[in-house]
DNA sequence: ATACTTTCGGCACTGAGTGCCACTAGTCTG
DNA sequence: CAGACTAGTGGCACTCAGTGCCGAAAGTAT
């Protein structure tokens, strides 16, 4: 009947992430204790810490699987596509998801980009993501992963992605994919002198 | 005699940061408790938390003052200098320090870039730094600070700086300023297709 | 001396995260 | 079916970071 030996797990990472997310939205991240989440999920506090190493990891769900997906997208890219284009396409593809999941994803990112404890913790997840990008770039450029070019490229694509996410969260009716594309376009157009127009001051919002 | 009213402070942020840094190097960050640091500094644990809001902030010392310096450097830049050049020069200037402080700064950055708790926490400090860059960029471009261009620019310069720091820490006899300049040059040369040379392998350093 | 102001630090508490270990719920073998 | 084996569960006790409270200490001003 059951596939594996031994006792079957009571729940899943996804289910716990879901429960936690709901509580975080209801009461706020700081005012939700790990006990609250475990109780709401019907498991022991000790057990919860076997599914997730920390409270901060709960909103991230199964990010390892997402990273594997990113790696797969890059690996499947035609080698005729330039490095920058390959990464730009992969970033866009990586952040595509069914429209019905948008509200969920939106709230998750709202937490990750605004709750200080999560902003801090996310640096560790971003580092893993940058590593995927750097690995790919290093392979394409024929240099070591810890060389300066792949490292900068990792940072630059992360920055563009997060800048797009911040824009996305700022207005209700914006399109994440479009924002990502325009952020990535900024990278491609580069920062050569004069190319970023030296607009006359005063045009704030 | 004493300048202010009331009891005089027993110590300073700088002194505490110094004591903490020494202990972190001796025993490691995780195995040093806040009690250890307070005891070594000859103050109460409760008092230490009035000087620094968290253990993670100790290695950073007085970063607010550093940020003010960065702002001042940017404000003093000739408006004839392009945005990207202005930021590049400011980044280099910001990271210049007396050579005798190099070993100290090196160990501090070694902790900040390698201890997971500090890598995470540092995201909050980096956000403040990015904000300084974005503010300047927004002013020059005549757009809102929360527009996408200044945000991307903040990320991109942060990434270049940290990539240079990682290189710096990797080898004993490297020059931080030179590494920063070459990382920033990568940004200026841009990421247009074909512009990142498909270098033949082997060119590490 | 006395009032006032500021820093200090002890105490008690919350909450995250961990090591240990017995218990539970399954499968597998004979 | 009994017993061996295996993997998930969760209670307990502990460490450590961080906070609120409040009285004591160490200064200055009058």
Coordinates of C-alpha atoms in Angstrom, one line a residue, chain B residues 37-137:
Chain B
X37 CA 31.3 39.7 24.5
X38 CA 29.8 41.7 27.3
X39 CA 32.1 40.0 29.8
X40 CA 35.1 40.6 27.7
X41 CA 34.1 44.3 27.3
X42 CA 33.5 44.6 31.0
X43 CA 29.9 45.7 30.7
X44 CA 26.5 44.1 31.3
X45 CA 24.8 42.1 28.7
X46 CA 21.8 44.4 28.9
X47 CA 24.0 47.4 28.2
X48 CA 25.6 45.8 25.2
X49 CA 22.1 45.6 23.6
X50 CA 21.8 49.4 24.0
X51 CA 24.9 49.9 22.0
X52 CA 24.0 47.4 19.3
X53 CA 20.5 46.1 18.5
X54 CA 21.8 42.6 17.7
X55 CA 24.8 40.4 17.8
X56 CA 24.8 40.5 14.0
X57 CA 25.3 44.2 14.0
X58 CA 28.6 44.1 16.0
X59 CA 30.9 43.4 13.0
X60 CA 29.4 46.3 11.2
X61 CA 30.5 48.9 13.7
X62 CA 29.1 52.3 12.9
X63 CA 27.8 51.7 9.4
X64 CA 25.4 54.7 9.6
X65 CA 28.5 56.9 9.6
X66 CA 29.9 55.1 6.6
X67 CA 26.7 55.6 4.7
X68 CA 26.7 59.3 5.5
X69 CA 30.3 59.4 4.1
X70 CA 29.0 57.6 0.9
X71 CA 26.3 60.2 0.6
X72 CA 28.8 63.0 1.1
X73 CA 31.1 61.6 -1.6
X74 CA 28.3 61.4 -4.1
X75 CA 27.0 64.9 -3.2
X76 CA 30.5 66.3 -3.8
X77 CA 30.7 64.8 -7.3
X78 CA 30.9 67.2 -10.2
X79 CA 27.6 67.2 -12.1
X80 CA 29.6 67.0 -15.3
X81 CA 30.6 63.5 -14.5
X82 CA 28.1 60.9 -15.9
X83 CA 25.9 59.0 -13.5
X84 CA 27.7 55.7 -14.0
X85 CA 31.1 57.3 -13.6
X86 CA 30.0 59.2 -10.6
X87 CA 28.8 56.0 -8.9
X88 CA 31.9 54.1 -9.9
X89 CA 34.2 56.7 -8.5
X90 CA 32.2 57.0 -5.3
X91 CA 32.2 53.2 -4.8
X92 CA 36.0 53.2 -5.2
X93 CA 36.4 56.2 -2.9
X94 CA 34.0 54.7 -0.3
X95 CA 36.2 51.5 -0.1
X96 CA 39.5 53.3 0.3
X97 CA 41.1 53.0 3.7
X98 CA 44.5 53.3 5.3
X99 CA 46.6 50.2 4.4
X100 CA 47.3 49.5 8.1
X101 CA 43.6 48.8 8.5
X102 CA 43.5 46.3 5.7
X103 CA 43.9 43.2 7.9
X104 CA 41.1 44.3 10.2
X105 CA 38.8 45.2 7.3
X106 CA 39.7 41.9 5.7
X107 CA 38.7 39.8 8.7
X108 CA 35.5 41.8 9.1
X109 CA 34.5 41.2 5.5
X110 CA 35.6 37.6 5.8
X111 CA 33.0 37.1 8.5
X112 CA 30.3 39.2 6.8
X113 CA 30.6 37.2 3.6
X114 CA 31.0 33.7 5.0
X115 CA 29.1 33.3 8.3
X116 CA 25.5 32.4 7.2
X117 CA 23.9 34.4 10.0
X118 CA 25.9 37.5 9.0
X119 CA 25.4 36.9 5.2
X120 CA 21.7 37.0 6.0
X121 CA 21.7 40.0 8.3
X122 CA 23.9 42.0 6.0
X123 CA 21.1 42.1 3.4
X124 CA 19.6 44.7 5.6
X125 CA 22.7 46.8 5.6
X126 CA 23.2 46.4 1.9
X127 CA 19.6 47.6 1.4
X128 CA 20.6 50.8 3.1
X129 CA 23.6 51.1 0.9
X130 CA 21.6 50.5 -2.2
X131 CA 19.2 53.1 -1.1
X132 CA 22.0 55.7 -1.1
X133 CA 22.9 54.7 -4.6
X134 CA 19.3 54.7 -5.8
X135 CA 18.7 58.1 -4.3
X136 CA 21.6 59.5 -6.2
X137 CA 20.6 57.8 -9.4

